[in-house]
Coordinates of C-alpha atoms (C1' of nucleotides) in Angstrom, one line a residue:
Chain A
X1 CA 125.1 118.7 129.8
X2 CA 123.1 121.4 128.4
X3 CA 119.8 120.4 126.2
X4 CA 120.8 123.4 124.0
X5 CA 124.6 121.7 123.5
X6 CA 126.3 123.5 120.3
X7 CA 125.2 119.8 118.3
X8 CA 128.4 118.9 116.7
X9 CA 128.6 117.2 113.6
X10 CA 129.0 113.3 114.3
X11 CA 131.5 111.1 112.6
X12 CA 130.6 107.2 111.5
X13 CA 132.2 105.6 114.4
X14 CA 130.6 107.5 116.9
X15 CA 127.2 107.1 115.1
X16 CA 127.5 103.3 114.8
X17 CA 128.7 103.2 118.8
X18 CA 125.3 105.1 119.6
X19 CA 123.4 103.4 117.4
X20 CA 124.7 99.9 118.1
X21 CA 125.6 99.3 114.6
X22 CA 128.8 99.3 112.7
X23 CA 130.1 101.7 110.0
X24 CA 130.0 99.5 107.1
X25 CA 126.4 99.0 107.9
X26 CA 126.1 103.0 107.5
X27 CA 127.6 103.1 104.8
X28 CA 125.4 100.1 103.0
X29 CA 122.7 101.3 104.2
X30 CA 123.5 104.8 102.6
X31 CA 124.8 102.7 99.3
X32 CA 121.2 101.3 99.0
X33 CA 119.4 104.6 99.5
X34 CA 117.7 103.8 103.1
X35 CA 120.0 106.7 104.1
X36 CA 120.5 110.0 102.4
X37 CA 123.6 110.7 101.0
X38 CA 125.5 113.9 101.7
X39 CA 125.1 115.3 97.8
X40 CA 128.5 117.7 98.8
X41 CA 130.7 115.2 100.0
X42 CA 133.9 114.8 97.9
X43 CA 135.1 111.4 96.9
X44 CA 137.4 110.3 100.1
X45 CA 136.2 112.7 102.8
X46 CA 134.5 112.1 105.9
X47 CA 130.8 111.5 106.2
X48 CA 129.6 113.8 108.8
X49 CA 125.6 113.3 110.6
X50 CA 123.8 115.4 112.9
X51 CA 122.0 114.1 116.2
X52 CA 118.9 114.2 114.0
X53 CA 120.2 111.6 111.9
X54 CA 121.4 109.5 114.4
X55 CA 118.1 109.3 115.6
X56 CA 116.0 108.4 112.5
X57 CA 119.0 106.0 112.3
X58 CA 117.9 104.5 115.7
X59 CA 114.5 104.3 114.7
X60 CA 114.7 102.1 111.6
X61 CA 117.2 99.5 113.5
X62 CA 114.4 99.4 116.1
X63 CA 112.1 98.7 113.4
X64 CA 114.7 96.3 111.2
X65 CA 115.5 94.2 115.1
X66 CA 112.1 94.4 116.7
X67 CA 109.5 93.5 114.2
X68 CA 111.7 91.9 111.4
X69 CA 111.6 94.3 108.4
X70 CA 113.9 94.0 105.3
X71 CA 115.7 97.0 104.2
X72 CA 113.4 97.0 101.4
X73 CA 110.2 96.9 103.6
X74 CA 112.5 100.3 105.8
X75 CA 112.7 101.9 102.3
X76 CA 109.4 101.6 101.3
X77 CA 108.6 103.2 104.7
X78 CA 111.2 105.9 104.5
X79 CA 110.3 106.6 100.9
X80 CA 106.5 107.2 101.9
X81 CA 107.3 109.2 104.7
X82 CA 109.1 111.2 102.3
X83 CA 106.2 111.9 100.1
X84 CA 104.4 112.7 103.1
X85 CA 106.5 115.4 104.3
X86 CA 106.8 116.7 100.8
X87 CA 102.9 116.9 100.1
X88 CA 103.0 118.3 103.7
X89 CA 104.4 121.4 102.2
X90 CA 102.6 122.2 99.4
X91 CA 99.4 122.8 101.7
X92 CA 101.2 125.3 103.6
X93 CA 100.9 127.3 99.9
X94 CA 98.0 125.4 98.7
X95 CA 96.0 124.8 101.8
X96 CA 94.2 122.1 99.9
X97 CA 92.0 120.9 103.2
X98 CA 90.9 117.8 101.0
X99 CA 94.2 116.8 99.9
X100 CA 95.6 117.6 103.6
X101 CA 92.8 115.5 105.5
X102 CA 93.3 112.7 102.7
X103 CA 97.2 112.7 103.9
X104 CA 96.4 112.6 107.1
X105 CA 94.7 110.1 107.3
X106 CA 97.0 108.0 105.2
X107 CA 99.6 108.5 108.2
X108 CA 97.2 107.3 110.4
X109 CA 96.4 104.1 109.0
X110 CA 100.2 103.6 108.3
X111 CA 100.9 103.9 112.4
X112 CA 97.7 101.7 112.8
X113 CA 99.4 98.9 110.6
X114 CA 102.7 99.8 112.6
X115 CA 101.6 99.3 116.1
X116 CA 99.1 96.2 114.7
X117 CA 102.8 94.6 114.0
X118 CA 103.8 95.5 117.5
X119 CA 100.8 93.8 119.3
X120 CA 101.5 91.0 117.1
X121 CA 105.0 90.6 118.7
X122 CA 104.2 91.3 121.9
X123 CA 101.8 88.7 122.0
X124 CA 104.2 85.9 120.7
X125 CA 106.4 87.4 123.4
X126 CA 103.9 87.0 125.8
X127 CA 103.2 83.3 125.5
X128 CA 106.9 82.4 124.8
X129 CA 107.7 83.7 128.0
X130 CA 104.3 81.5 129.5
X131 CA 106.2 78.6 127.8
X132 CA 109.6 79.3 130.0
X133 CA 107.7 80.2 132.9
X134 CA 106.0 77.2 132.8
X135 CA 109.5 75.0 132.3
X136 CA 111.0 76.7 135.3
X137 CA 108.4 75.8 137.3
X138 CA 108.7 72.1 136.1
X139 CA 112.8 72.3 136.5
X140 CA 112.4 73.4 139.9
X141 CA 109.9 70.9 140.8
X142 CA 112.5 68.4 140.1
X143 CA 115.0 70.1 142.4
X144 CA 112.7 70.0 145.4
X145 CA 112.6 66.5 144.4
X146 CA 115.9 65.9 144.5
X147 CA 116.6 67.9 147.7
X148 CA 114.7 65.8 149.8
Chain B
X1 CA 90.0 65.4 115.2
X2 CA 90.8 62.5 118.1
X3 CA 94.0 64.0 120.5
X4 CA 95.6 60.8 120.1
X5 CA 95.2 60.2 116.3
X6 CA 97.5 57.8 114.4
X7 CA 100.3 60.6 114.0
X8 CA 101.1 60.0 110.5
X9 CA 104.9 60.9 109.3
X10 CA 104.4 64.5 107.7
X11 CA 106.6 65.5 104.6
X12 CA 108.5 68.2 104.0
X13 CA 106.0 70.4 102.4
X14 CA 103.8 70.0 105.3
X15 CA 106.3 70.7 107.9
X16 CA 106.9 73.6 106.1
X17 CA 103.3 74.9 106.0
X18 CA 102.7 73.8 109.8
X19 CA 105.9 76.2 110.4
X20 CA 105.5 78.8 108.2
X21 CA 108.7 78.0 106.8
X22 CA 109.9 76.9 103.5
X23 CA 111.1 73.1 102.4
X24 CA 114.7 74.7 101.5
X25 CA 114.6 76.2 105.2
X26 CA 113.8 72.6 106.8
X27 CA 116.8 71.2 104.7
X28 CA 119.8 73.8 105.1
X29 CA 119.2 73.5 108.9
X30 CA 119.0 69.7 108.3
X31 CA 122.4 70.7 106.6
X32 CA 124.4 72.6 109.2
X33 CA 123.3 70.1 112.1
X34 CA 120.4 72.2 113.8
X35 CA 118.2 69.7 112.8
X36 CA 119.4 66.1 113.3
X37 CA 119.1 63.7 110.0
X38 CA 117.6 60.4 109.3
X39 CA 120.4 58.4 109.6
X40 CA 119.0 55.8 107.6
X41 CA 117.5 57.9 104.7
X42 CA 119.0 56.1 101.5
X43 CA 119.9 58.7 99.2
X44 CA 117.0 60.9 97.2
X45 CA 114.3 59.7 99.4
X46 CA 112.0 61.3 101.1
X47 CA 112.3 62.7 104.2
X48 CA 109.8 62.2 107.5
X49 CA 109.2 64.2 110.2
X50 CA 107.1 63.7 113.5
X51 CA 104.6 66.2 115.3
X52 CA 107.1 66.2 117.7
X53 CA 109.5 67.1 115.1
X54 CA 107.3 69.9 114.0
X55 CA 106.7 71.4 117.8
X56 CA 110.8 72.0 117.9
X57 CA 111.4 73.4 115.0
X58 CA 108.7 75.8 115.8
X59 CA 110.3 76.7 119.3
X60 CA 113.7 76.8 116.9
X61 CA 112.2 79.3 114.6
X62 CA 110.3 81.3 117.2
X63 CA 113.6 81.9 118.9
X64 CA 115.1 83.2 115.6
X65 CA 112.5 85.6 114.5
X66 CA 111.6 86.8 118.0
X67 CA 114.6 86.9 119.7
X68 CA 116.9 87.8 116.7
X69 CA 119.1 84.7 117.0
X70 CA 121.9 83.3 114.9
X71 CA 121.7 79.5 113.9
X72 CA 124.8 79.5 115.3
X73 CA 123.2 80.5 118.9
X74 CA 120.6 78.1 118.2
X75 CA 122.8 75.4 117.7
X76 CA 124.8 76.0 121.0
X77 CA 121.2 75.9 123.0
X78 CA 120.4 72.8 121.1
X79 CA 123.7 71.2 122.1
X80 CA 123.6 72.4 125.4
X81 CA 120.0 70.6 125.5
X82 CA 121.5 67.5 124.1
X83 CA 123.8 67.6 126.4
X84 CA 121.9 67.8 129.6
X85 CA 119.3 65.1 128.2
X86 CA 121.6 62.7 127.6
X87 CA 123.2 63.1 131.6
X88 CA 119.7 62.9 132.7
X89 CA 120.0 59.3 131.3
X90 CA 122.8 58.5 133.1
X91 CA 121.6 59.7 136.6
X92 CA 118.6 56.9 136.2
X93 CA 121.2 54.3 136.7
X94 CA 124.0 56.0 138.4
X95 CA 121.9 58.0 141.2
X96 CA 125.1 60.9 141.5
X97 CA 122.6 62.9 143.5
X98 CA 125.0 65.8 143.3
X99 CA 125.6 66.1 139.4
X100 CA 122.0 65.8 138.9
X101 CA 121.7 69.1 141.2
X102 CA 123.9 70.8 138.9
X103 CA 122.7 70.1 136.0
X104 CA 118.9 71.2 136.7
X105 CA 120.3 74.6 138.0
X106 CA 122.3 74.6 134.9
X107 CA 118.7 74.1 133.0
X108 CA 117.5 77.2 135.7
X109 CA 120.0 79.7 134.8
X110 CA 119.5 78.6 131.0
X111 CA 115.9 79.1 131.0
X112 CA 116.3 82.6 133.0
X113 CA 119.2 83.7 130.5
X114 CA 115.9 83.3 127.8
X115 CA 113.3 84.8 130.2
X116 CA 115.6 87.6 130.3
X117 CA 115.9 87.9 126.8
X118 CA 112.3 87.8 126.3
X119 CA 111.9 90.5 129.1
X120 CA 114.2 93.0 127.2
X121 CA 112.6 92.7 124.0
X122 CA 109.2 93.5 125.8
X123 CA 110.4 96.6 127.4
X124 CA 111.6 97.8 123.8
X125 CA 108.4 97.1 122.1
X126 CA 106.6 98.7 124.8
X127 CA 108.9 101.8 124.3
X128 CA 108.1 101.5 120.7
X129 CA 104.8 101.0 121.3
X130 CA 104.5 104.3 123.3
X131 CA 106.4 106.4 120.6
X132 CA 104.2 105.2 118.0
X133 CA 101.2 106.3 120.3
X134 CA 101.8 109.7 120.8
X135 CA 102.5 110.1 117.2
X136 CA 98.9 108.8 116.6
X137 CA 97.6 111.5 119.1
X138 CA 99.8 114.4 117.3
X139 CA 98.7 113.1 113.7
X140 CA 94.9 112.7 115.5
X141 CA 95.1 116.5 116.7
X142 CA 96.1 117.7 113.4
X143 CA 93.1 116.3 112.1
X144 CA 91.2 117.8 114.4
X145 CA 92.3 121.1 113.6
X146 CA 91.9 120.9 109.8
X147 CA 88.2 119.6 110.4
X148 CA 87.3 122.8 112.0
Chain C
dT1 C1' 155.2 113.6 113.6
dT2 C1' 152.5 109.9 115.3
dG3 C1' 147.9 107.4 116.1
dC4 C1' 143.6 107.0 115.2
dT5 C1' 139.6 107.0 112.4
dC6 C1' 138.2 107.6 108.1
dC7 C1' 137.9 106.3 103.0
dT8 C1' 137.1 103.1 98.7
dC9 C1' 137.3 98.7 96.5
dA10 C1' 136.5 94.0 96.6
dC11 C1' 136.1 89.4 98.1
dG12 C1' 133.9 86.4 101.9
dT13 C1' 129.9 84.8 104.7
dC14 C1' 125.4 83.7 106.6
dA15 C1' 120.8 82.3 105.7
dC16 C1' 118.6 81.1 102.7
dG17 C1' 116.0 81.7 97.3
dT18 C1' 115.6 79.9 92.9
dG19 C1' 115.9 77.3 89.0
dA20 C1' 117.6 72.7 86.5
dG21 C1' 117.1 68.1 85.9
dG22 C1' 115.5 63.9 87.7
dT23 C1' 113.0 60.4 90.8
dG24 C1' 109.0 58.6 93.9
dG25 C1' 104.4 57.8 96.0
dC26 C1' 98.9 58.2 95.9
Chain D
dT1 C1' 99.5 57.0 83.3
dT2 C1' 99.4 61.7 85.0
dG3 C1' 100.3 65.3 88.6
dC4 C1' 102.2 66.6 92.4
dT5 C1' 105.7 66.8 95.7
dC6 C1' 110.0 65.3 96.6
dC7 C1' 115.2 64.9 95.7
dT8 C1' 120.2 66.8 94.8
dC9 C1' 123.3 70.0 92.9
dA10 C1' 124.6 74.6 92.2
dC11 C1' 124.5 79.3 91.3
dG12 C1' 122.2 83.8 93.0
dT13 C1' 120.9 87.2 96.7
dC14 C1' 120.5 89.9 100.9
dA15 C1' 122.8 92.1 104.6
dC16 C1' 126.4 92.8 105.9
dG17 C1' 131.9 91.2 107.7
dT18 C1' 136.6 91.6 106.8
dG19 C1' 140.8 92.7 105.1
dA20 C1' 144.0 95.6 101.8
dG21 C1' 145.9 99.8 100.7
dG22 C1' 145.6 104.6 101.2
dT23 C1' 144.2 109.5 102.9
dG24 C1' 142.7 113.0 106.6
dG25 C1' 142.0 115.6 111.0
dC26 C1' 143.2 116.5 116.2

DNA sequence: TTGCTCCTCACGTCACGTGAGGTGGC
DNA sequence: TTGCTCCTCACGTCACGTGAGGTGGC
């Protein structure tokens, strides 16, 4: 499989299979506006995404799944993003080095506050786990018990 | 605070708070069976709940947000609990060596099933983790560059 | 042409949220 | 007695699931 493959236009099923999601959640998530909408789709006809898409797809079910975010938290996110990208563009004309920094650094606390969440998990994780580790050890205590 | 204080019955609203949860939360599990109910709670009362009370519903809701589980799943593991407590009664008078064997690996391969749970979701927020990293070093370098 | 996947309503469901109106314990 | 929290309906909401009936592309 060539990295370089031609990149054909997916269709909903095959997005939900590699996303491990479902095409009414597609669509609901497009009806809701956490997903762009195609503006030159006519009524009826197939909704078409490319790889890109599948992958900032990917990323917000991560995010929904693994830290508990509402759609409306996602959309918030998206929507900032957004702006972002757009201000991002104007400096290429502008080169306002203020505003540019100022956005920067806005990105940068937003990923701090993002990977803060994550610890946060991961650390309930890790004692959770101590927790069930520390039952097996009890269960099988009682086995040896019961073996002799 | 004495370890073995008086353990006063908490309320709802305190169970709640202690949880991190909400009184309407407490009840609709009360509702569907996850939780069990005061059988002798006259109508419009008030219920009670114990520490010990509190401590499962915490495991119950740590399993939900951290796991992603359904009540449904929950209440399957609770059963499944109930289920092996109450043969572990009946050993203490029967002695059927045997079925008690079974049923602790029964509670081994349970607890693993979780531990493996637990694992995945780890190795996915490590991934995240990671991604969310490296953007902080790209963002970082930008910065870098604009400050020169 | 025949399947298969897609489409758009639209109602159902899960896991609660949110009042409305009323009762109970320090 | 006055607040506060509790109670029980019961309708609302979020995030989809699940048909019903119909169209479109290999």
């Amino acid at each position: 499989v060539s990295v370089s493959a031609p990149a054909r236009p997916l269709r909903i099923g095959e997005v939900a299979e590699l996303t491990g999601t479902t095409p009414r959640t597609i669509r609901y998530y497009e009806e809701i506006g956490l997903l762009p909408e195609a503006e030159d789709r006519p009524q009826g006809k197939q909704r078409l995404y490319s790889h890109e898409e599948v992958e900032r797809l990917r990323e917000l079910i991560r995010m929904r799944d693994l830290l508990g975010l509402s759609l409306e938290d996602l959309k918030q996110l998206v929507d900032a993003e957004t702006a972002r990208a757009r201000l991002r563009k104007r400096w290429q004309t502008a080169e306002d080095a203020e505003e540019q920094r100022e956005i920067l650094e806005q990105s940068l606390e937003h990923i701090g506050r993002q990977r803060r969440l994550v610890r946060a998990r991961q650390a309930e994780l890790e004692r959770l786990d101590r927790e069930l580790a520390s039952k097996q050890r009890r269960v099988r205590g009682l086995l040896r018990e019961a073996s002799e």
